[in-house]
């Protein structure tokens, strides 16, 4: 993968940051706006990361797990490359009693971390194990979404925390979905995780819906991943625990 931005803005959309293409100020290429955090408290939540970067436009937070446990690392994607510079200024600032390291990183690292999280989650689900048990180490290379078999279910990541089922239905307006096709994932306390599962009418329809991958819903871009009804059911069960 190269280091160019992978989320072009959809037709007719202009970011409030003017992020509409691959070239930046002075004609220079814009880097993908992601940083890596290290040293996070092991009870850290996405909301803590948002608070740490208060004032910046966060698009996505990926908390990294290894062998079923939070590793103390995370990746944070911002709404514009310029915001990475502001984020780096918070290097070695404190979150609670711990100081946090903030690093530049590449799009490929972020994608590989996503793939590893999906793989580890599915490893636990396939074995029906609690997260505290050991799981196989994640692969080093990210799989191509186009190579994953479709079952008619997509997993959405990076949704606004206030997203409604109606907004997701409108996002996939070509598919004539109903409320029962949408499953918004929440934490046990009812807070939205920024993820959802969508059941389409056929595998062909979910594959066609992948054209919406990395398009914006509200102020955030949304990533789509082929998933399964079983994974959606287990996510819903965890939400109720």
PDB file of C-alpha atoms in Angstrom:
ATOM      1  CA  UNK A   1       0.000   0.000   0.000  1.00  0.00           C
ATOM      2  CA  UNK A   2       1.121   3.498  -0.556  1.00  0.00           C
ATOM      3  CA  UNK A   3       0.856   6.349   1.880  1.00  0.00           C
ATOM      4  CA  UNK A   4      -1.791   8.322  -0.001  1.00  0.00           C
ATOM      5  CA  UNK A   5      -5.192   8.893   1.606  1.00  0.00           C
ATOM      6  CA  UNK A   6      -7.530   5.943   1.036  1.00  0.00           C
ATOM      7  CA  UNK A   7     -10.775   7.714   1.703  1.00  0.00           C
ATOM      8  CA  UNK A   8     -11.605  10.010  -1.167  1.00  0.00           C
ATOM      9  CA  UNK A   9     -14.609  12.208  -0.451  1.00  0.00           C
ATOM     10  CA  UNK A  10     -17.818  11.070  -2.189  1.00  0.00           C
ATOM     11  CA  UNK A  11     -19.279  12.902  -5.123  1.00  0.00           C
ATOM     12  CA  UNK A  12     -20.788  16.234  -4.129  1.00  0.00           C
ATOM     13  CA  UNK A  13     -19.149  16.290  -0.700  1.00  0.00           C
ATOM     14  CA  UNK A  14     -16.617  18.892   0.396  1.00  0.00           C
ATOM     15  CA  UNK A  15     -14.982  18.477   3.764  1.00  0.00           C
ATOM     16  CA  UNK A  16     -15.071  21.400   6.142  1.00  0.00           C
ATOM     17  CA  UNK A  17     -11.286  21.008   6.176  1.00  0.00           C
ATOM     18  CA  UNK A  18     -11.080  21.179   2.385  1.00  0.00           C
ATOM     19  CA  UNK A  19      -9.912  17.583   2.264  1.00  0.00           C
ATOM     20  CA  UNK A  20     -11.139  16.634  -1.161  1.00  0.00           C
ATOM     21  CA  UNK A  21      -8.217  14.935  -2.868  1.00  0.00           C
ATOM     22  CA  UNK A  22      -4.716  13.607  -2.703  1.00  0.00           C
ATOM     23  CA  UNK A  23      -2.803  16.890  -2.941  1.00  0.00           C
ATOM     24  CA  UNK A  24      -2.179  19.248  -0.052  1.00  0.00           C
ATOM     25  CA  UNK A  25      -0.949  22.766   0.424  1.00  0.00           C
ATOM     26  CA  UNK A  26       1.679  23.862  -2.090  1.00  0.00           C
ATOM     27  CA  UNK A  27       0.854  20.872  -4.316  1.00  0.00           C
ATOM     28  CA  UNK A  28       2.387  18.338  -1.896  1.00  0.00           C
ATOM     29  CA  UNK A  29       0.800  14.963  -1.296  1.00  0.00           C
ATOM     30  CA  UNK A  30      -1.268  14.744   1.887  1.00  0.00           C
ATOM     31  CA  UNK A  31      -0.416  11.920   4.261  1.00  0.00           C
ATOM     32  CA  UNK A  32      -3.082   9.672   5.728  1.00  0.00           C
ATOM     33  CA  UNK A  33      -4.199  11.371   9.005  1.00  0.00           C
ATOM     34  CA  UNK A  34      -3.539   8.652  11.590  1.00  0.00           C
ATOM     35  CA  UNK A  35      -1.432   8.430  14.764  1.00  0.00           C
ATOM     36  CA  UNK A  36      -0.550   5.559  17.089  1.00  0.00           C
ATOM     37  CA  UNK A  37      -0.882   5.854  20.859  1.00  0.00           C
ATOM     38  CA  UNK A  38       1.109   3.849  23.393  1.00  0.00           C
ATOM     39  CA  UNK A  39       0.886   3.633  27.181  1.00  0.00           C
ATOM     40  CA  UNK A  40      -2.901   3.911  27.499  1.00  0.00           C
ATOM     41  CA  UNK A  41      -4.527   2.731  30.756  1.00  0.00           C
ATOM     42  CA  UNK A  42      -5.793  -0.823  30.438  1.00  0.00           C
ATOM     43  CA  UNK A  43      -9.322   0.319  31.269  1.00  0.00           C
ATOM     44  CA  UNK A  44      -9.198   2.953  28.512  1.00  0.00           C
ATOM     45  CA  UNK A  45     -12.341   3.549  26.461  1.00  0.00           C
ATOM     46  CA  UNK A  46     -12.879   5.314  23.158  1.00  0.00           C
ATOM     47  CA  UNK A  47     -14.441   8.217  25.040  1.00  0.00           C
ATOM     48  CA  UNK A  48     -11.172   8.661  26.978  1.00  0.00           C
ATOM     49  CA  UNK A  49      -9.274   8.993  23.696  1.00  0.00           C
ATOM     50  CA  UNK A  50     -11.792  11.559  22.453  1.00  0.00           C
ATOM     51  CA  UNK A  51     -11.285  13.519  25.661  1.00  0.00           C
ATOM     52  CA  UNK A  52      -7.476  13.288  25.351  1.00  0.00           C
ATOM     53  CA  UNK A  53      -7.718  14.851  21.881  1.00  0.00           C
ATOM     54  CA  UNK A  54     -10.460  17.334  22.808  1.00  0.00           C
ATOM     55  CA  UNK A  55     -10.889  19.987  20.138  1.00  0.00           C
ATOM     56  CA  UNK A  56      -9.706  17.759  17.292  1.00  0.00           C
ATOM     57  CA  UNK A  57     -11.976  16.036  14.762  1.00  0.00           C
ATOM     58  CA  UNK A  58     -11.628  12.302  15.399  1.00  0.00           C
ATOM     59  CA  UNK A  59     -12.940  10.024  12.666  1.00  0.00           C
ATOM     60  CA  UNK A  60     -12.077   6.656  14.175  1.00  0.00           C
ATOM     61  CA  UNK A  61     -10.499   5.104  17.282  1.00  0.00           C
ATOM     62  CA  UNK A  62      -9.112   1.558  17.139  1.00  0.00           C
ATOM     63  CA  UNK A  63      -8.170   0.063  20.532  1.00  0.00           C
ATOM     64  CA  UNK A  64      -5.637  -2.713  19.935  1.00  0.00           C
ATOM     65  CA  UNK A  65      -6.009  -6.106  21.630  1.00  0.00           C
ATOM     66  CA  UNK A  66      -3.524  -8.951  21.771  1.00  0.00           C
ATOM     67  CA  UNK A  67      -4.441 -12.440  22.968  1.00  0.00           C
ATOM     68  CA  UNK A  68      -7.799 -11.140  24.087  1.00  0.00           C
ATOM     69  CA  UNK A  69      -6.500  -8.288  26.250  1.00  0.00           C
ATOM     70  CA  UNK A  70      -6.189  -4.571  25.599  1.00  0.00           C
ATOM     71  CA  UNK A  71      -2.560  -3.847  24.756  1.00  0.00           C
ATOM     72  CA  UNK A  72      -2.434  -0.212  25.869  1.00  0.00           C
ATOM     73  CA  UNK A  73      -2.083   0.886  22.242  1.00  0.00           C
ATOM     74  CA  UNK A  74      -4.536   2.529  19.861  1.00  0.00           C
ATOM     75  CA  UNK A  75      -4.783   4.099  16.425  1.00  0.00           C
ATOM     76  CA  UNK A  76      -6.630   7.379  15.942  1.00  0.00           C
ATOM     77  CA  UNK A  77      -7.756   8.717  12.558  1.00  0.00           C
ATOM     78  CA  UNK A  78      -8.474  12.430  12.195  1.00  0.00           C
ATOM     79  CA  UNK A  79     -10.610  14.402   9.778  1.00  0.00           C
ATOM     80  CA  UNK A  80      -7.664  16.121   8.073  1.00  0.00           C
ATOM     81  CA  UNK A  81      -3.885  15.629   7.792  1.00  0.00           C
ATOM     82  CA  UNK A  82      -3.194  18.972   9.468  1.00  0.00           C
ATOM     83  CA  UNK A  83      -4.742  17.694  12.685  1.00  0.00           C
ATOM     84  CA  UNK A  84      -2.008  15.077  13.032  1.00  0.00           C
ATOM     85  CA  UNK A  85       0.432  17.898  13.806  1.00  0.00           C
ATOM     86  CA  UNK A  86      -1.825  19.122  16.608  1.00  0.00           C
ATOM     87  CA  UNK A  87      -2.225  15.567  17.902  1.00  0.00           C
ATOM     88  CA  UNK A  88       1.549  15.086  18.055  1.00  0.00           C
ATOM     89  CA  UNK A  89       1.770  18.125  20.334  1.00  0.00           C
ATOM     90  CA  UNK A  90      -0.008  16.031  22.988  1.00  0.00           C
ATOM     91  CA  UNK A  91       2.815  13.494  23.085  1.00  0.00           C
ATOM     92  CA  UNK A  92       3.697  12.589  26.702  1.00  0.00           C
ATOM     93  CA  UNK A  93       0.660  14.337  28.112  1.00  0.00           C
ATOM     94  CA  UNK A  94      -1.245  12.490  30.814  1.00  0.00           C
ATOM     95  CA  UNK A  95      -4.391  10.396  30.727  1.00  0.00           C
ATOM     96  CA  UNK A  96      -5.204   9.762  34.329  1.00  0.00           C
ATOM     97  CA  UNK A  97      -1.924   8.835  36.027  1.00  0.00           C
ATOM     98  CA  UNK A  98      -0.207   7.649  32.840  1.00  0.00           C
ATOM     99  CA  UNK A  99       1.566   9.694  30.218  1.00  0.00           C
ATOM    100  CA  UNK A 100       0.708   8.830  26.646  1.00  0.00           C
ATOM    101  CA  UNK A 101       3.102   8.551  23.722  1.00  0.00           C
ATOM    102  CA  UNK A 102       1.831   9.754  20.346  1.00  0.00           C
ATOM    103  CA  UNK A 103       3.544   8.642  17.133  1.00  0.00           C
ATOM    104  CA  UNK A 104       3.112   9.197  13.422  1.00  0.00           C
ATOM    105  CA  UNK A 105       2.241   6.008  11.556  1.00  0.00           C
ATOM    106  CA  UNK A 106       1.165   4.842   8.123  1.00  0.00           C
ATOM    107  CA  UNK A 107      -2.123   3.806   6.588  1.00  0.00           C
ATOM    108  CA  UNK A 108      -0.804   0.259   6.162  1.00  0.00           C
ATOM    109  CA  UNK A 109      -0.163  -0.082   9.899  1.00  0.00           C
ATOM    110  CA  UNK A 110      -3.718   1.063  10.669  1.00  0.00           C
ATOM    111  CA  UNK A 111      -5.227  -1.356   8.126  1.00  0.00           C
ATOM    112  CA  UNK A 112      -3.172  -4.240   9.457  1.00  0.00           C
ATOM    113  CA  UNK A 113      -4.329  -3.418  12.995  1.00  0.00           C
ATOM    114  CA  UNK A 114      -7.966  -3.499  11.847  1.00  0.00           C
ATOM    115  CA  UNK A 115      -7.419  -6.868  10.168  1.00  0.00           C
ATOM    116  CA  UNK A 116      -5.760  -8.228  13.309  1.00  0.00           C
ATOM    117  CA  UNK A 117      -8.672  -7.064  15.497  1.00  0.00           C
ATOM    118  CA  UNK A 118     -11.224  -8.703  13.189  1.00  0.00           C
ATOM    119  CA  UNK A 119      -9.180 -11.918  13.111  1.00  0.00           C
ATOM    120  CA  UNK A 120      -8.747 -12.054  16.886  1.00  0.00           C
ATOM    121  CA  UNK A 121     -12.422 -11.313  17.498  1.00  0.00           C
ATOM    122  CA  UNK A 122     -13.478 -14.078  15.139  1.00  0.00           C
ATOM    123  CA  UNK A 123     -10.982 -16.489  16.729  1.00  0.00           C
ATOM    124  CA  UNK A 124     -12.677 -16.023  20.116  1.00  0.00           C
ATOM    125  CA  UNK A 125     -16.160 -16.196  18.623  1.00  0.00           C
ATOM    126  CA  UNK A 126     -15.409 -19.398  16.682  1.00  0.00           C
ATOM    127  CA  UNK A 127     -14.147 -21.029  19.864  1.00  0.00           C
ATOM    128  CA  UNK A 128     -16.835 -19.421  22.039  1.00  0.00           C
ATOM    129  CA  UNK A 129     -14.054 -18.392  24.456  1.00  0.00           C
ATOM    130  CA  UNK A 130     -14.028 -15.424  26.811  1.00  0.00           C
ATOM    131  CA  UNK A 131     -11.547 -12.693  25.809  1.00  0.00           C
ATOM    132  CA  UNK A 132      -9.176 -13.566  28.667  1.00  0.00           C
ATOM    133  CA  UNK A 133      -8.130 -16.824  27.024  1.00  0.00           C
ATOM    134  CA  UNK A 134      -5.221 -16.965  24.584  1.00  0.00           C
ATOM    135  CA  UNK A 135      -5.929 -16.620  20.863  1.00  0.00           C
ATOM    136  CA  UNK A 136      -3.631 -17.197  17.869  1.00  0.00           C
ATOM    137  CA  UNK A 137      -1.363 -14.312  16.993  1.00  0.00           C
ATOM    138  CA  UNK A 138      -2.862 -12.087  14.256  1.00  0.00           C
ATOM    139  CA  UNK A 139      -1.503 -12.181  10.692  1.00  0.00           C
ATOM    140  CA  UNK A 140       1.061  -9.605   9.677  1.00  0.00           C
ATOM    141  CA  UNK A 141      -0.567  -8.667   6.407  1.00  0.00           C
ATOM    142  CA  UNK A 142      -4.054  -7.241   5.920  1.00  0.00           C
ATOM    143  CA  UNK A 143      -6.498  -9.297   3.836  1.00  0.00           C
ATOM    144  CA  UNK A 144      -8.099  -7.743   0.800  1.00  0.00           C
ATOM    145  CA  UNK A 145     -11.775  -7.059   1.444  1.00  0.00           C
ATOM    146  CA  UNK A 146     -12.537  -8.074  -2.142  1.00  0.00           C
ATOM    147  CA  UNK A 147     -11.308 -11.596  -1.392  1.00  0.00           C
ATOM    148  CA  UNK A 148     -13.636 -12.185   1.579  1.00  0.00           C
ATOM    149  CA  UNK A 149     -16.745 -14.224   0.839  1.00  0.00           C
ATOM    150  CA  UNK A 150     -20.053 -12.368   1.265  1.00  0.00           C
ATOM    151  CA  UNK A 151     -22.889 -13.830   3.338  1.00  0.00           C
ATOM    152  CA  UNK A 152     -25.312 -10.910   3.048  1.00  0.00           C
ATOM    153  CA  UNK A 153     -24.121  -9.166   6.236  1.00  0.00           C
ATOM    154  CA  UNK A 154     -21.802  -6.147   6.467  1.00  0.00           C
ATOM    155  CA  UNK A 155     -20.067  -4.771   9.539  1.00  0.00           C
ATOM    156  CA  UNK A 156     -19.902  -0.963   9.730  1.00  0.00           C
ATOM    157  CA  UNK A 157     -17.113   0.765  11.637  1.00  0.00           C
ATOM    158  CA  UNK A 158     -16.531   4.440  12.425  1.00  0.00           C
ATOM    159  CA  UNK A 159     -20.194   5.445  12.709  1.00  0.00           C
ATOM    160  CA  UNK A 160     -21.185   8.599  14.585  1.00  0.00           C
ATOM    161  CA  UNK A 161     -22.002   7.628  18.168  1.00  0.00           C
ATOM    162  CA  UNK A 162     -25.445   9.212  17.774  1.00  0.00           C
ATOM    163  CA  UNK A 163     -26.309   7.370  14.545  1.00  0.00           C
ATOM    164  CA  UNK A 164     -29.862   6.071  14.167  1.00  0.00           C
ATOM    165  CA  UNK A 165     -31.218   3.105  12.233  1.00  0.00           C
ATOM    166  CA  UNK A 166     -32.965   5.523   9.851  1.00  0.00           C
ATOM    167  CA  UNK A 167     -29.654   7.200   9.004  1.00  0.00           C
ATOM    168  CA  UNK A 168     -28.087   3.829   8.195  1.00  0.00           C
ATOM    169  CA  UNK A 169     -31.092   2.885   6.068  1.00  0.00           C
ATOM    170  CA  UNK A 170     -30.734   6.159   4.173  1.00  0.00           C
ATOM    171  CA  UNK A 171     -26.996   5.495   3.748  1.00  0.00           C
ATOM    172  CA  UNK A 172     -27.912   2.262   1.928  1.00  0.00           C
ATOM    173  CA  UNK A 173     -31.004   3.723   0.253  1.00  0.00           C
ATOM    174  CA  UNK A 174     -30.541   1.559  -2.857  1.00  0.00           C
ATOM    175  CA  UNK A 175     -31.171  -1.579  -0.788  1.00  0.00           C
ATOM    176  CA  UNK A 176     -34.670  -0.906   0.617  1.00  0.00           C
ATOM    177  CA  UNK A 177     -33.732  -1.946   4.148  1.00  0.00           C
ATOM    178  CA  UNK A 178     -36.000  -1.966   7.207  1.00  0.00           C
ATOM    179  CA  UNK A 179     -35.279  -1.327  10.891  1.00  0.00           C
ATOM    180  CA  UNK A 180     -34.979  -5.076  11.547  1.00  0.00           C
ATOM    181  CA  UNK A 181     -32.053  -5.244   9.098  1.00  0.00           C
ATOM    182  CA  UNK A 182     -29.994  -2.845  11.246  1.00  0.00           C
ATOM    183  CA  UNK A 183     -28.189  -3.881  14.435  1.00  0.00           C
ATOM    184  CA  UNK A 184     -26.358  -1.042  16.217  1.00  0.00           C
ATOM    185  CA  UNK A 185     -23.697  -2.324  18.642  1.00  0.00           C
ATOM    186  CA  UNK A 186     -23.512  -0.830  22.124  1.00  0.00           C
ATOM    187  CA  UNK A 187     -21.431  -1.301  25.240  1.00  0.00           C
ATOM    188  CA  UNK A 188     -23.061  -3.024  28.217  1.00  0.00           C
ATOM    189  CA  UNK A 189     -23.935   0.404  29.637  1.00  0.00           C
ATOM    190  CA  UNK A 190     -25.824   1.355  26.471  1.00  0.00           C
ATOM    191  CA  UNK A 191     -23.190   3.644  24.927  1.00  0.00           C
ATOM    192  CA  UNK A 192     -22.747   3.213  21.188  1.00  0.00           C
ATOM    193  CA  UNK A 193     -19.467   1.652  20.036  1.00  0.00           C
ATOM    194  CA  UNK A 194     -19.510   3.252  16.583  1.00  0.00           C
ATOM    195  CA  UNK A 195     -20.187  -0.118  14.969  1.00  0.00           C
ATOM    196  CA  UNK A 196     -23.264  -1.760  13.451  1.00  0.00           C
ATOM    197  CA  UNK A 197     -24.221  -4.834  11.460  1.00  0.00           C
ATOM    198  CA  UNK A 198     -26.509  -4.618   8.436  1.00  0.00           C
ATOM    199  CA  UNK A 199     -28.351  -7.637   6.999  1.00  0.00           C
ATOM    200  CA  UNK A 200     -29.010  -7.357   3.279  1.00  0.00           C
ATOM    201  CA  UNK A 201     -31.402  -9.433   1.210  1.00  0.00           C
ATOM    202  CA  UNK A 202     -28.647 -11.440  -0.472  1.00  0.00           C
ATOM    203  CA  UNK A 203     -24.852 -11.835  -0.633  1.00  0.00           C
ATOM    204  CA  UNK A 204     -24.925 -10.127  -4.019  1.00  0.00           C
ATOM    205  CA  UNK A 205     -26.635  -7.104  -2.487  1.00  0.00           C
ATOM    206  CA  UNK A 206     -24.115  -6.798   0.356  1.00  0.00           C
ATOM    207  CA  UNK A 207     -21.258  -7.083  -2.144  1.00  0.00           C
ATOM    208  CA  UNK A 208     -22.777  -4.300  -4.251  1.00  0.00           C
ATOM    209  CA  UNK A 209     -23.172  -2.157  -1.096  1.00  0.00           C
ATOM    210  CA  UNK A 210     -19.391  -2.246  -0.586  1.00  0.00           C
ATOM    211  CA  UNK A 211     -19.198   0.676  -3.023  1.00  0.00           C
ATOM    212  CA  UNK A 212     -20.172   2.777   0.030  1.00  0.00           C
ATOM    213  CA  UNK A 213     -16.945   1.788   1.808  1.00  0.00           C
ATOM    214  CA  UNK A 214     -15.170   4.862   3.225  1.00  0.00           C
ATOM    215  CA  UNK A 215     -17.983   7.235   2.272  1.00  0.00           C
ATOM    216  CA  UNK A 216     -19.256   9.697   4.843  1.00  0.00           C
ATOM    217  CA  UNK A 217     -22.291   9.390   7.088  1.00  0.00           C
ATOM    218  CA  UNK A 218     -22.809  12.654   8.911  1.00  0.00           C
ATOM    219  CA  UNK A 219     -19.377  14.022   9.773  1.00  0.00           C
ATOM    220  CA  UNK A 220     -17.569  10.653   9.760  1.00  0.00           C
ATOM    221  CA  UNK A 221     -16.418   8.301   7.065  1.00  0.00           C
ATOM    222  CA  UNK A 222     -17.603   4.722   7.456  1.00  0.00           C
ATOM    223  CA  UNK A 223     -15.650   1.539   6.785  1.00  0.00           C
ATOM    224  CA  UNK A 224     -17.463  -1.598   5.612  1.00  0.00           C
ATOM    225  CA  UNK A 225     -16.357  -5.187   6.165  1.00  0.00           C
ATOM    226  CA  UNK A 226     -17.972  -8.447   4.993  1.00  0.00           C
ATOM    227  CA  UNK A 227     -19.306 -10.228   8.059  1.00  0.00           C
ATOM    228  CA  UNK A 228     -21.820 -12.930   8.994  1.00  0.00           C
ATOM    229  CA  UNK A 229     -25.145 -13.278  10.764  1.00  0.00           C
ATOM    230  CA  UNK A 230     -23.439 -15.298  13.496  1.00  0.00           C
ATOM    231  CA  UNK A 231     -20.949 -12.504  14.200  1.00  0.00           C
ATOM    232  CA  UNK A 232     -23.805  -9.975  14.321  1.00  0.00           C
ATOM    233  CA  UNK A 233     -25.756 -12.172  16.763  1.00  0.00           C
ATOM    234  CA  UNK A 234     -22.766 -12.593  19.073  1.00  0.00           C
ATOM    235  CA  UNK A 235     -22.061  -8.847  19.026  1.00  0.00           C
ATOM    236  CA  UNK A 236     -25.668  -8.204  20.035  1.00  0.00           C
ATOM    237  CA  UNK A 237     -25.341 -10.728  22.869  1.00  0.00           C
ATOM    238  CA  UNK A 238     -22.215  -9.005  24.179  1.00  0.00           C
ATOM    239  CA  UNK A 239     -24.065  -5.695  24.120  1.00  0.00           C
ATOM    240  CA  UNK A 240     -26.656  -7.127  26.516  1.00  0.00           C
ATOM    241  CA  UNK A 241     -24.113  -8.498  29.014  1.00  0.00           C
TER     242      UNK A 241
END
